[in-house]
Amino acid sequence: MSDEQDRPLRFLRSWALERRQRRAGDSDGEAHAPLAGYADFVLSFRHTGPAADAQAALEDVVKRLAHAGLSVEVRAAQCARRHGRSATFEAVAGQLLLFIECPRSRLEHEWSRSRLHDWLGGMVALRRGADGSLEVDSDAQDDPSRLIVHASDDPTAELVSVSERQRLVQRLVTGAESEGGAAICAADGVDAVVAMHDRRFNQRWLRHWGGKWLIDRQDLRRIREHFGDEVAMYFAFLQSYVLWLALPGAAGAAWWALGRSFSWQFGVLLVLWGVLFTETWARRQSDIATYWGVHGVERARESRRPEFRADRYVIDAATGERVPAFSGAQRWLRRLLGVPVVAALSLVMAVFIALIFALQTFLSEFYAGPFATVLGLAPVVLFSACLPAYTALCTRMAAALTNYENYEFEAEHAAQFTAKIFVFRFLQDQLYLFLTAWVFVPYRDVFGGWVHGAYSALSTDKAATLKFSATPAAELVQNMLTGFVVTSQLVGMATETGLPLVLRWWNSRSLAHASQASTAAGNDHNHEASSISGTGNGHRHVLSNMLAVAPTGVDTWVESANDADAPADIQQQFVARVTEELALPEYTTFEDYAEMASQFGRVAFFSVAWPLAPLAALMNNWLELRTDAAKICSATRRPTPRRVESIGPWLDTLRFMCWLSSITNALLIYQFHSNCAFLPHADADAMQRFGRTSLSFALVVLLFSEHAFLAVRWAVTHVMASWPGAYARITERARAQSRRRWLDKAPSVLRDLAADTAGDLSQDAAGSLAADSDDASIGAGAGWRAELELGRRAIACWGRPKAE
């Protein structure tokens, strides 16, 4: 490695000094203190072309970052290579790390620009009142110059939260050059823009949540300040979902204990629960966005996506600026071109699932030959091995189609991508159960005849290898649902958190061995620190342990004035840890929301068949709160903060599933409820094998349940609308205060015109009566006494007979 590469990173000394000061003083420290040692972001630069092209691309990236006002330090990526029981650090060929820092003056300018942009976009500036309540910042609303952040007298004072700082710096890195950014994207050779994990915060977070049953507002506030609105909103949604699952979970356990499946009362409860949950969450997410000060952020629009490609420039009608744009007609044409692609992919997935279902049905319900038990596992293996790979292909195709549609802002892009993925996820998660309940069960004799007929043509020993499907219809649906719910939750837990943590621990062993080998030649303190860092906690930061346990050498370097005195291999260990984090997968809330939406669908659609499904979902999601936190801390990169005011298109997805659940619950109850008074009577044998199969009566049940659902949702939404939300209350109070302030400053004649109190009206009326005279002319308007006398005379003539 060259001398320049050996030179310590500019922030490494301040990071070590900060760690030493905290070790000497407050060992816990402040959870949200700025971490100078990690910079703001780390960019991973890769280039596979000739060296001259790589140098030119790097120069372009560094210049653009510098022109955006950011500080850059470049180092070669490091990795740990194991050699038996020892390991060494080696440079990663073809990869450079760019450590990005944003000066305070640039951050102040960007923070002012962001606040002014929000104001121009229609967002309401809020502040905390003297009593702690949230109110509109009327001064900032009336005078936007107050939104500008001026240089603080204390340059060390924290300007914004950690997540807000990262959001602003990330916008400088990836934002358009016309908006003051560097416009860094994958085409420039940068394959990752990552903020490094704060391991001290992560450890406290996991330890704190591990000892709590439920999370509270303070927990969400800490998550928001550290990871941003998007991650905090997901955990707020998951917490709300867990609490709402308590109602169907308790009711389902009671129905299951009583042995009552396919109960119409439980079905009505499920549909009503789904409506109440979705509509109350819609209100709650609006209130959360108000309290967090991000209500209207999607309307205000963030910076344009770096991947957006304009085909022309237009004049913005509101601001008069010349802004890039893309033809709406061309985008719709691209969307229409994507419809047959999504349809074809969905059809292939549906056919594949149907074939797997047919194979499993044949092996479990009809086949009685040799190795029946072993062969019965074949469909499960095929489903588990092939479908995830095909779903990943569909996801990549959906991403490519959405990128081709060229959306300007992230909210639009995410909504369209979610709509495409929902089709594939719905087929993957629900089609198997739909085929069981409404294809195989009603027509099992037809399928049995086909199977026996085909097998007779192929084999003469049919009796020894085939049987007739004898599993009761309701039990068949229940077994299928139970297997899907339990298996999906266990597999999801293992693949999301368990497997990534095991792989992370295995990979970290190389780094731990390298740390031990690199410090073995040092003093005994450093040797002790390396040994501690390699025991059991592979994701612990090696440099943190060295500074906490072995100050010898590090303290001397911190106190010296010469960067060349830095202890050997400290920077190599730090850079190797950074390289290791960059190799982790990116975290997005999409997969977590998709998992919850799939689970919500199974609970809403099929819980009448297995009433314990809501309780199983409740237990799973209580653990999911903790495992998702562990996944974010140890199995993925640190999430990039992003402002959101809702869960996005997932709320519409949940509402659609609520509507569909009104149909599925009604059909399941009609088909399998054995002794319901208002359903037609069915033969006991036919009921056990097929359930009710009258299509005409099923259509009547379907239409009735759907219309009942629409009526219930209409009633719930109108009742909730009678109680205004937090945003409506705050803005209405602000409008009233604004009117009062205007009247205080208005001319006296305007104040007199605007006076509308009861005392003013009474005083004006009394003056009018006193001024009125009895001899006023008719042309000028008769007095009230004269008009009253005319009315009395007319009334007196009502009962008299007409004169001849």
PDB file of C-alpha atoms in Angstrom, residues 28-253:
ATOM      1  CA  ASP A  28     -22.897   5.273  28.026  1.00  0.00           C
ATOM      2  CA  GLY A  29     -22.675   8.540  26.166  1.00  0.00           C
ATOM      3  CA  GLU A  30     -25.491  10.156  24.286  1.00  0.00           C
ATOM      4  CA  ALA A  31     -27.366   7.774  22.017  1.00  0.00           C
ATOM      5  CA  HIS A  32     -27.703  10.280  19.206  1.00  0.00           C
ATOM      6  CA  ALA A  33     -24.377  12.087  19.363  1.00  0.00           C
ATOM      7  CA  PRO A  34     -22.738  12.663  15.960  1.00  0.00           C
ATOM      8  CA  LEU A  35     -20.282   9.956  14.940  1.00  0.00           C
ATOM      9  CA  ALA A  36     -17.356  11.686  13.295  1.00  0.00           C
ATOM     10  CA  GLY A  37     -15.506   8.427  12.829  1.00  0.00           C
ATOM     11  CA  TYR A  38     -17.893   7.068  10.257  1.00  0.00           C
ATOM     12  CA  ALA A  39     -18.108  10.163   8.021  1.00  0.00           C
ATOM     13  CA  ASP A  40     -21.552  10.914   6.564  1.00  0.00           C
ATOM     14  CA  PHE A  41     -21.503   8.385   3.736  1.00  0.00           C
ATOM     15  CA  VAL A  42     -19.158   5.900   2.141  1.00  0.00           C
ATOM     16  CA  LEU A  43     -19.249   5.435  -1.635  1.00  0.00           C
ATOM     17  CA  SER A  44     -18.108   2.177  -3.171  1.00  0.00           C
ATOM     18  CA  PHE A  45     -16.392   2.890  -6.502  1.00  0.00           C
ATOM     19  CA  ARG A  46     -15.811  -0.004  -8.902  1.00  0.00           C
ATOM     20  CA  HIS A  47     -14.569   0.051 -12.479  1.00  0.00           C
ATOM     21  CA  THR A  48     -13.768  -2.936 -14.663  1.00  0.00           C
ATOM     22  CA  GLY A  49     -12.398  -1.054 -17.679  1.00  0.00           C
ATOM     23  CA  PRO A  50      -8.861   0.105 -18.457  1.00  0.00           C
ATOM     24  CA  ALA A  51      -6.975   1.993 -15.779  1.00  0.00           C
ATOM     25  CA  ALA A  52      -7.134   5.249 -17.735  1.00  0.00           C
ATOM     26  CA  ASP A  53     -10.932   5.048 -17.967  1.00  0.00           C
ATOM     27  CA  ALA A  54     -11.191   4.206 -14.271  1.00  0.00           C
ATOM     28  CA  GLN A  55      -9.049   7.201 -13.363  1.00  0.00           C
ATOM     29  CA  ALA A  56     -11.144   9.485 -15.555  1.00  0.00           C
ATOM     30  CA  ALA A  57     -14.381   8.180 -14.012  1.00  0.00           C
ATOM     31  CA  LEU A  58     -12.990   8.622 -10.497  1.00  0.00           C
ATOM     32  CA  GLU A  59     -11.863  12.154 -11.285  1.00  0.00           C
ATOM     33  CA  ASP A  60     -15.334  13.017 -12.565  1.00  0.00           C
ATOM     34  CA  VAL A  61     -16.995  11.628  -9.419  1.00  0.00           C
ATOM     35  CA  VAL A  62     -14.618  13.400  -7.027  1.00  0.00           C
ATOM     36  CA  LYS A  63     -14.952  16.734  -8.861  1.00  0.00           C
ATOM     37  CA  ARG A  64     -18.742  16.582  -8.785  1.00  0.00           C
ATOM     38  CA  LEU A  65     -18.711  15.789  -5.080  1.00  0.00           C
ATOM     39  CA  ALA A  66     -16.342  18.687  -4.441  1.00  0.00           C
ATOM     40  CA  HIS A  67     -18.478  21.077  -6.515  1.00  0.00           C
ATOM     41  CA  ALA A  68     -21.471  20.021  -4.387  1.00  0.00           C
ATOM     42  CA  GLY A  69     -19.564  21.281  -1.338  1.00  0.00           C
ATOM     43  CA  LEU A  70     -18.606  17.881   0.101  1.00  0.00           C
ATOM     44  CA  SER A  71     -15.241  16.736   1.454  1.00  0.00           C
ATOM     45  CA  VAL A  72     -13.855  13.504  -0.001  1.00  0.00           C
ATOM     46  CA  GLU A  73     -11.158  11.065   1.112  1.00  0.00           C
ATOM     47  CA  VAL A  74     -10.265   8.067  -1.058  1.00  0.00           C
ATOM     48  CA  ARG A  75      -8.896   4.774   0.243  1.00  0.00           C
ATOM     49  CA  ALA A  76      -8.496   1.293  -1.179  1.00  0.00           C
ATOM     50  CA  ALA A  77     -11.017  -1.259   0.059  1.00  0.00           C
ATOM     51  CA  GLN A  78      -9.628  -3.872   2.477  1.00  0.00           C
ATOM     52  CA  CYS A  79     -10.663  -7.434   3.208  1.00  0.00           C
ATOM     53  CA  ALA A  80      -9.493 -10.082   5.656  1.00  0.00           C
ATOM     54  CA  ARG A  81      -8.051 -13.304   4.205  1.00  0.00           C
ATOM     55  CA  ARG A  82      -7.865 -16.397   6.360  1.00  0.00           C
ATOM     56  CA  HIS A  83      -4.753 -18.595   6.311  1.00  0.00           C
ATOM     57  CA  GLY A  84      -5.467 -21.535   8.558  1.00  0.00           C
ATOM     58  CA  ARG A  85      -5.896 -20.104  12.040  1.00  0.00           C
ATOM     59  CA  SER A  86      -4.441 -16.745  11.087  1.00  0.00           C
ATOM     60  CA  ALA A  87      -5.503 -14.019   8.687  1.00  0.00           C
ATOM     61  CA  THR A  88      -4.152 -10.890   7.053  1.00  0.00           C
ATOM     62  CA  PHE A  89      -5.561  -7.738   5.449  1.00  0.00           C
ATOM     63  CA  GLU A  90      -5.440  -7.369   1.673  1.00  0.00           C
ATOM     64  CA  ALA A  91      -6.563  -4.645  -0.710  1.00  0.00           C
ATOM     65  CA  VAL A  92      -9.657  -5.468  -2.770  1.00  0.00           C
ATOM     66  CA  ALA A  93      -8.801  -5.239  -6.453  1.00  0.00           C
ATOM     67  CA  GLY A  94     -10.994  -2.891  -8.451  1.00  0.00           C
ATOM     68  CA  GLN A  95     -12.739  -1.236  -5.482  1.00  0.00           C
ATOM     69  CA  LEU A  96     -12.155   2.125  -3.828  1.00  0.00           C
ATOM     70  CA  LEU A  97     -13.922   3.671  -0.856  1.00  0.00           C
ATOM     71  CA  LEU A  98     -14.828   7.365  -0.922  1.00  0.00           C
ATOM     72  CA  PHE A  99     -15.485   8.770   2.571  1.00  0.00           C
ATOM     73  CA  ILE A 100     -17.862  11.747   2.313  1.00  0.00           C
ATOM     74  CA  GLU A 101     -18.240  14.510   4.883  1.00  0.00           C
ATOM     75  CA  CYS A 102     -20.453  17.593   4.687  1.00  0.00           C
ATOM     76  CA  PRO A 103     -19.134  20.835   6.254  1.00  0.00           C
ATOM     77  CA  ARG A 104     -21.465  22.574   8.671  1.00  0.00           C
ATOM     78  CA  SER A 105     -21.845  25.663   6.482  1.00  0.00           C
ATOM     79  CA  ARG A 106     -22.965  23.509   3.548  1.00  0.00           C
ATOM     80  CA  LEU A 107     -25.343  21.593   5.803  1.00  0.00           C
ATOM     81  CA  GLU A 108     -26.889  24.829   7.086  1.00  0.00           C
ATOM     82  CA  HIS A 109     -27.457  25.995   3.520  1.00  0.00           C
ATOM     83  CA  GLU A 110     -29.049  22.695   2.494  1.00  0.00           C
ATOM     84  CA  TRP A 111     -31.222  22.611   5.621  1.00  0.00           C
ATOM     85  CA  SER A 112     -32.498  26.142   4.859  1.00  0.00           C
ATOM     86  CA  ARG A 113     -33.134  25.159   1.261  1.00  0.00           C
ATOM     87  CA  SER A 114     -35.045  22.064   2.334  1.00  0.00           C
ATOM     88  CA  ARG A 115     -37.275  24.023   4.723  1.00  0.00           C
ATOM     89  CA  LEU A 116     -38.014  26.657   2.096  1.00  0.00           C
ATOM     90  CA  HIS A 117     -38.760  23.935  -0.461  1.00  0.00           C
ATOM     91  CA  ASP A 118     -41.252  22.387   1.965  1.00  0.00           C
ATOM     92  CA  TRP A 119     -42.938  25.762   2.449  1.00  0.00           C
ATOM     93  CA  LEU A 120     -43.191  26.332  -1.291  1.00  0.00           C
ATOM     94  CA  GLY A 121     -44.655  22.832  -1.654  1.00  0.00           C
ATOM     95  CA  GLY A 122     -47.500  23.636   0.722  1.00  0.00           C
ATOM     96  CA  MET A 123     -46.229  21.945   3.880  1.00  0.00           C
ATOM     97  CA  VAL A 124     -47.233  23.654   7.106  1.00  0.00           C
ATOM     98  CA  ALA A 125     -44.382  24.666   9.421  1.00  0.00           C
ATOM     99  CA  LEU A 126     -45.048  23.389  12.945  1.00  0.00           C
ATOM    100  CA  ARG A 127     -43.503  24.026  16.344  1.00  0.00           C
ATOM    101  CA  ARG A 128     -44.050  23.084  19.964  1.00  0.00           C
ATOM    102  CA  GLY A 129     -46.026  25.594  22.005  1.00  0.00           C
ATOM    103  CA  ALA A 130     -45.267  26.710  25.549  1.00  0.00           C
ATOM    104  CA  ASP A 131     -47.506  23.950  26.904  1.00  0.00           C
ATOM    105  CA  GLY A 132     -45.829  21.311  24.723  1.00  0.00           C
ATOM    106  CA  SER A 133     -48.717  21.026  22.260  1.00  0.00           C
ATOM    107  CA  LEU A 134     -48.118  21.105  18.525  1.00  0.00           C
ATOM    108  CA  GLU A 135     -49.077  24.305  16.734  1.00  0.00           C
ATOM    109  CA  VAL A 136     -48.488  26.046  13.428  1.00  0.00           C
ATOM    110  CA  ASP A 137     -45.374  28.225  13.299  1.00  0.00           C
ATOM    111  CA  SER A 138     -47.270  31.331  12.231  1.00  0.00           C
ATOM    112  CA  ASP A 139     -44.136  33.468  12.075  1.00  0.00           C
ATOM    113  CA  ALA A 140     -42.499  31.117   9.557  1.00  0.00           C
ATOM    114  CA  GLN A 141     -45.738  30.738   7.595  1.00  0.00           C
ATOM    115  CA  ASP A 142     -46.136  34.510   7.266  1.00  0.00           C
ATOM    116  CA  ASP A 143     -42.438  35.288   6.794  1.00  0.00           C
ATOM    117  CA  PRO A 144     -40.542  32.493   4.924  1.00  0.00           C
ATOM    118  CA  SER A 145     -37.221  34.241   5.629  1.00  0.00           C
ATOM    119  CA  ARG A 146     -37.485  32.861   9.159  1.00  0.00           C
ATOM    120  CA  LEU A 147     -36.990  29.388   7.676  1.00  0.00           C
ATOM    121  CA  ILE A 148     -33.393  30.229   6.825  1.00  0.00           C
ATOM    122  CA  VAL A 149     -30.898  28.707   9.239  1.00  0.00           C
ATOM    123  CA  HIS A 150     -28.167  31.141  10.234  1.00  0.00           C
ATOM    124  CA  ALA A 151     -24.717  30.236  11.501  1.00  0.00           C
ATOM    125  CA  SER A 152     -24.855  29.247  15.142  1.00  0.00           C
ATOM    126  CA  ASP A 153     -22.697  30.907  17.759  1.00  0.00           C
ATOM    127  CA  ASP A 154     -21.794  27.415  18.937  1.00  0.00           C
ATOM    128  CA  PRO A 155     -20.325  25.550  15.944  1.00  0.00           C
ATOM    129  CA  THR A 156     -20.443  22.263  17.873  1.00  0.00           C
ATOM    130  CA  ALA A 157     -24.191  22.494  18.539  1.00  0.00           C
ATOM    131  CA  GLU A 158     -26.245  19.809  16.845  1.00  0.00           C
ATOM    132  CA  LEU A 159     -28.086  21.368  13.900  1.00  0.00           C
ATOM    133  CA  VAL A 160     -30.392  18.479  12.957  1.00  0.00           C
ATOM    134  CA  SER A 161     -30.939  14.867  13.961  1.00  0.00           C
ATOM    135  CA  VAL A 162     -28.673  12.119  12.647  1.00  0.00           C
ATOM    136  CA  SER A 163     -31.265  10.889  10.147  1.00  0.00           C
ATOM    137  CA  GLU A 164     -32.058  14.393   8.903  1.00  0.00           C
ATOM    138  CA  ARG A 165     -28.357  15.096   8.380  1.00  0.00           C
ATOM    139  CA  GLN A 166     -27.965  11.896   6.384  1.00  0.00           C
ATOM    140  CA  ARG A 167     -31.044  12.691   4.318  1.00  0.00           C
ATOM    141  CA  LEU A 168     -29.680  16.110   3.416  1.00  0.00           C
ATOM    142  CA  VAL A 169     -26.202  14.799   2.615  1.00  0.00           C
ATOM    143  CA  GLN A 170     -27.622  11.917   0.586  1.00  0.00           C
ATOM    144  CA  ARG A 171     -29.593  14.448  -1.447  1.00  0.00           C
ATOM    145  CA  LEU A 172     -26.372  16.361  -2.090  1.00  0.00           C
ATOM    146  CA  VAL A 173     -24.689  13.167  -3.270  1.00  0.00           C
ATOM    147  CA  THR A 174     -27.451  11.863  -5.546  1.00  0.00           C
ATOM    148  CA  GLY A 175     -29.431  15.034  -6.311  1.00  0.00           C
ATOM    149  CA  ALA A 176     -29.395  16.680  -9.716  1.00  0.00           C
ATOM    150  CA  GLU A 177     -26.577  19.100 -10.456  1.00  0.00           C
ATOM    151  CA  SER A 178     -29.164  21.773 -11.293  1.00  0.00           C
ATOM    152  CA  GLU A 179     -30.349  21.488  -7.671  1.00  0.00           C
ATOM    153  CA  GLY A 180     -26.860  21.731  -6.184  1.00  0.00           C
ATOM    154  CA  GLY A 181     -26.179  17.997  -5.967  1.00  0.00           C
ATOM    155  CA  ALA A 182     -23.485  15.775  -7.428  1.00  0.00           C
ATOM    156  CA  ALA A 183     -25.874  13.501  -9.381  1.00  0.00           C
ATOM    157  CA  ILE A 184     -23.938  10.349  -8.468  1.00  0.00           C
ATOM    158  CA  CYS A 185     -25.521   7.146  -9.795  1.00  0.00           C
ATOM    159  CA  ALA A 186     -24.573   3.607 -10.808  1.00  0.00           C
ATOM    160  CA  ALA A 187     -23.570   4.751 -14.285  1.00  0.00           C
ATOM    161  CA  ASP A 188     -20.624   6.605 -12.718  1.00  0.00           C
ATOM    162  CA  GLY A 189     -19.134   3.398 -11.316  1.00  0.00           C
ATOM    163  CA  VAL A 190     -20.565   3.952  -7.814  1.00  0.00           C
ATOM    164  CA  ASP A 191     -22.422   0.795  -6.835  1.00  0.00           C
ATOM    165  CA  ALA A 192     -23.301   1.788  -3.261  1.00  0.00           C
ATOM    166  CA  VAL A 193     -23.882   4.968  -1.245  1.00  0.00           C
ATOM    167  CA  VAL A 194     -24.030   3.809   2.355  1.00  0.00           C
ATOM    168  CA  ALA A 195     -24.025   5.330   5.830  1.00  0.00           C
ATOM    169  CA  MET A 196     -22.184   3.165   8.313  1.00  0.00           C
ATOM    170  CA  HIS A 197     -23.895   1.530  11.265  1.00  0.00           C
ATOM    171  CA  ASP A 198     -23.609   3.067  14.708  1.00  0.00           C
ATOM    172  CA  ARG A 199     -22.990  -0.166  16.582  1.00  0.00           C
ATOM    173  CA  ARG A 200     -23.343   1.421  20.012  1.00  0.00           C
ATOM    174  CA  PHE A 201     -26.831   2.636  19.131  1.00  0.00           C
ATOM    175  CA  ASN A 202     -27.725  -0.746  17.611  1.00  0.00           C
ATOM    176  CA  GLN A 203     -26.683  -2.654  20.720  1.00  0.00           C
ATOM    177  CA  ARG A 204     -28.675  -0.337  22.965  1.00  0.00           C
ATOM    178  CA  TRP A 205     -31.681  -0.548  20.683  1.00  0.00           C
ATOM    179  CA  LEU A 206     -31.755  -4.347  20.694  1.00  0.00           C
ATOM    180  CA  ARG A 207     -31.111  -4.543  24.427  1.00  0.00           C
ATOM    181  CA  HIS A 208     -33.853  -2.005  25.172  1.00  0.00           C
ATOM    182  CA  TRP A 209     -36.489  -3.634  22.956  1.00  0.00           C
ATOM    183  CA  GLY A 210     -35.580  -7.095  24.192  1.00  0.00           C
ATOM    184  CA  GLY A 211     -36.842  -6.174  27.652  1.00  0.00           C
ATOM    185  CA  LYS A 212     -40.155  -4.604  26.604  1.00  0.00           C
ATOM    186  CA  TRP A 213     -43.508  -6.070  25.653  1.00  0.00           C
ATOM    187  CA  LEU A 214     -44.542  -3.102  23.511  1.00  0.00           C
ATOM    188  CA  ILE A 215     -42.776  -0.099  22.026  1.00  0.00           C
ATOM    189  CA  ASP A 216     -43.899   3.433  22.817  1.00  0.00           C
ATOM    190  CA  ARG A 217     -43.671   6.888  21.274  1.00  0.00           C
ATOM    191  CA  GLN A 218     -40.224   7.507  22.689  1.00  0.00           C
ATOM    192  CA  ASP A 219     -38.952   4.345  20.995  1.00  0.00           C
ATOM    193  CA  LEU A 220     -40.412   5.473  17.686  1.00  0.00           C
ATOM    194  CA  ARG A 221     -38.907   8.933  18.176  1.00  0.00           C
ATOM    195  CA  ARG A 222     -35.433   7.434  18.656  1.00  0.00           C
ATOM    196  CA  ILE A 223     -35.833   5.228  15.581  1.00  0.00           C
ATOM    197  CA  ARG A 224     -36.985   8.214  13.546  1.00  0.00           C
ATOM    198  CA  GLU A 225     -34.071  10.372  14.676  1.00  0.00           C
ATOM    199  CA  HIS A 226     -31.577   7.634  13.839  1.00  0.00           C
ATOM    200  CA  PHE A 227     -32.997   5.831  10.778  1.00  0.00           C
ATOM    201  CA  GLY A 228     -35.557   8.294   9.425  1.00  0.00           C
ATOM    202  CA  ASP A 229     -39.303   8.479   8.891  1.00  0.00           C
ATOM    203  CA  GLU A 230     -39.642   5.456   6.600  1.00  0.00           C
ATOM    204  CA  VAL A 231     -38.250   2.905   9.053  1.00  0.00           C
ATOM    205  CA  ALA A 232     -40.051   4.504  11.996  1.00  0.00           C
ATOM    206  CA  MET A 233     -43.347   4.481  10.097  1.00  0.00           C
ATOM    207  CA  TYR A 234     -42.927   0.773   9.374  1.00  0.00           C
ATOM    208  CA  PHE A 235     -42.399  -0.027  13.052  1.00  0.00           C
ATOM    209  CA  ALA A 236     -45.359   2.184  13.986  1.00  0.00           C
ATOM    210  CA  PHE A 237     -47.520   0.244  11.521  1.00  0.00           C
ATOM    211  CA  LEU A 238     -46.259  -3.114  12.759  1.00  0.00           C
ATOM    212  CA  GLN A 239     -46.919  -2.129  16.369  1.00  0.00           C
ATOM    213  CA  SER A 240     -50.457  -1.022  15.504  1.00  0.00           C
ATOM    214  CA  TYR A 241     -51.057  -4.238  13.548  1.00  0.00           C
ATOM    215  CA  VAL A 242     -49.884  -6.322  16.526  1.00  0.00           C
ATOM    216  CA  LEU A 243     -52.290  -4.540  18.878  1.00  0.00           C
ATOM    217  CA  TRP A 244     -55.222  -4.888  16.489  1.00  0.00           C
ATOM    218  CA  LEU A 245     -54.536  -8.610  16.049  1.00  0.00           C
ATOM    219  CA  ALA A 246     -55.341  -9.092  19.734  1.00  0.00           C
ATOM    220  CA  LEU A 247     -59.098  -8.908  19.025  1.00  0.00           C
ATOM    221  CA  PRO A 248     -59.383 -11.643  16.348  1.00  0.00           C
ATOM    222  CA  GLY A 249     -56.616 -13.580  18.118  1.00  0.00           C
ATOM    223  CA  ALA A 250     -58.594 -13.822  21.371  1.00  0.00           C
ATOM    224  CA  ALA A 251     -61.892 -14.450  19.587  1.00  0.00           C
ATOM    225  CA  GLY A 252     -60.323 -17.074  17.329  1.00  0.00           C
ATOM    226  CA  ALA A 253     -58.814 -18.905  20.296  1.00  0.00           C
TER     227      ALA A 253
END
